Short mmCIF file of C-alpha atoms in Angstrom, two decimals:
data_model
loop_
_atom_site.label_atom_id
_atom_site.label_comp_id
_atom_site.label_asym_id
_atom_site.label_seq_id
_atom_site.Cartn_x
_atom_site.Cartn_y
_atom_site.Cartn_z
CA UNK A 1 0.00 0.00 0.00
CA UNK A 2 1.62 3.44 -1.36
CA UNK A 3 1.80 6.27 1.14
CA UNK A 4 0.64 9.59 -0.99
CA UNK A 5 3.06 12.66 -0.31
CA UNK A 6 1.38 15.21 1.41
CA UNK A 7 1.99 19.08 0.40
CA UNK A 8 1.61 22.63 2.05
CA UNK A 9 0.56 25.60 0.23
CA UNK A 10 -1.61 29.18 0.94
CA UNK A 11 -4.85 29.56 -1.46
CA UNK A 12 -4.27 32.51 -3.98
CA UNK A 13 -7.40 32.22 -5.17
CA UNK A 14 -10.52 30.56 -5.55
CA UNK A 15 -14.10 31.51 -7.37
CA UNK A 16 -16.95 29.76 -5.75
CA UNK A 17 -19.08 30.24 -8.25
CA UNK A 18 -16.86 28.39 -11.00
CA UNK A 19 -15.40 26.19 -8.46
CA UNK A 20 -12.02 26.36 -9.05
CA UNK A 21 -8.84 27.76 -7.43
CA UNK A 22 -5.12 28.21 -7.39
CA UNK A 23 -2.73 27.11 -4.48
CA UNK A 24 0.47 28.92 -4.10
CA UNK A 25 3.35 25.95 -2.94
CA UNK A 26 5.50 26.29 -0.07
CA UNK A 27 7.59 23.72 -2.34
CA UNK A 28 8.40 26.58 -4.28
CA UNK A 29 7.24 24.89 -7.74
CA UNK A 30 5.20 27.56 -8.09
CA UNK A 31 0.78 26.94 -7.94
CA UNK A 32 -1.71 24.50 -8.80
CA UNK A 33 -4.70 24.11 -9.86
CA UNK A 34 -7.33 22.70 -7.56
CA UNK A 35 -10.88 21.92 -8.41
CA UNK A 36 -14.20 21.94 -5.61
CA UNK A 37 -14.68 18.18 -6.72
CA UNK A 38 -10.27 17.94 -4.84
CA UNK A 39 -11.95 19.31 -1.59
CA UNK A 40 -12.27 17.20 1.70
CA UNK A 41 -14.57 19.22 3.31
CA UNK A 42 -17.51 19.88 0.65
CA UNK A 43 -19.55 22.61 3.46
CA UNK A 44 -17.48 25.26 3.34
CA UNK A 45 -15.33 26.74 0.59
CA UNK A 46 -11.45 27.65 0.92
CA UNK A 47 -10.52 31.65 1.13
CA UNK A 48 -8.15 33.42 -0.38
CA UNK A 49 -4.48 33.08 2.81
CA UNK A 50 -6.07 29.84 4.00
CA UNK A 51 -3.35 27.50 4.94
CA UNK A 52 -4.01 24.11 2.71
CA UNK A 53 -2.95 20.64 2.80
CA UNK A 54 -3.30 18.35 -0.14
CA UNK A 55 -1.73 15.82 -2.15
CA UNK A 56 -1.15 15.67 -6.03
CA UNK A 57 -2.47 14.26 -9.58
CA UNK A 58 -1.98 14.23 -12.68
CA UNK A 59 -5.34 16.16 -14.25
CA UNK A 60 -7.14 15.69 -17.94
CA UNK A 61 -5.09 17.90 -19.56
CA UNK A 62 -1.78 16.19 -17.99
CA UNK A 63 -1.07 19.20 -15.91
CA UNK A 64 -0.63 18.37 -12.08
CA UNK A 65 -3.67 19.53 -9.92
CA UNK A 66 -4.35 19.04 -6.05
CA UNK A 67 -6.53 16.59 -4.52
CA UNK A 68 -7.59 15.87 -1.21
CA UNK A 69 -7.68 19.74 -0.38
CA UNK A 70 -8.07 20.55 3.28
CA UNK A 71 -7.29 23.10 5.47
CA UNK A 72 -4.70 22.94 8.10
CA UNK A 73 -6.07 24.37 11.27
#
């Protein structure tokens, strides 16, 4: 059973209404793309400074995108 590495990052940005964001890495590789489907917690939605933890895919369009978005309180 594979282990998934977990990463840190501060959301840059996210619109509710198109349900889709950016994370900014503390990796420095720069952001990612994360979609509302990639959230843990469906209730509430991430703001813009919120400290994130999440792990990483490959999406549709072969670009890496988080998954398994969740705050870290």
């Amino acid at each position: 059973m594979s282990q998934e590495k977990v990463y840190r990052g501060t959301v840059r940005f996210y619109n509710q209404k198109k349900g889709y964001g950016f994370i900014d890495r503390e990796d420095n590789k720069g952001d990612i793309f994360f979609h509302h489907t990639g959230l843990v917690d469906k209730d509430t939605y991430p703001q813009q400074n919120d400290q994130v933890e999440f792990e990483v895919e490959q999406g549709r369009k072969g670009k890496d995108q988080a998954i398994k978005v969740r705050r870290v309180k």
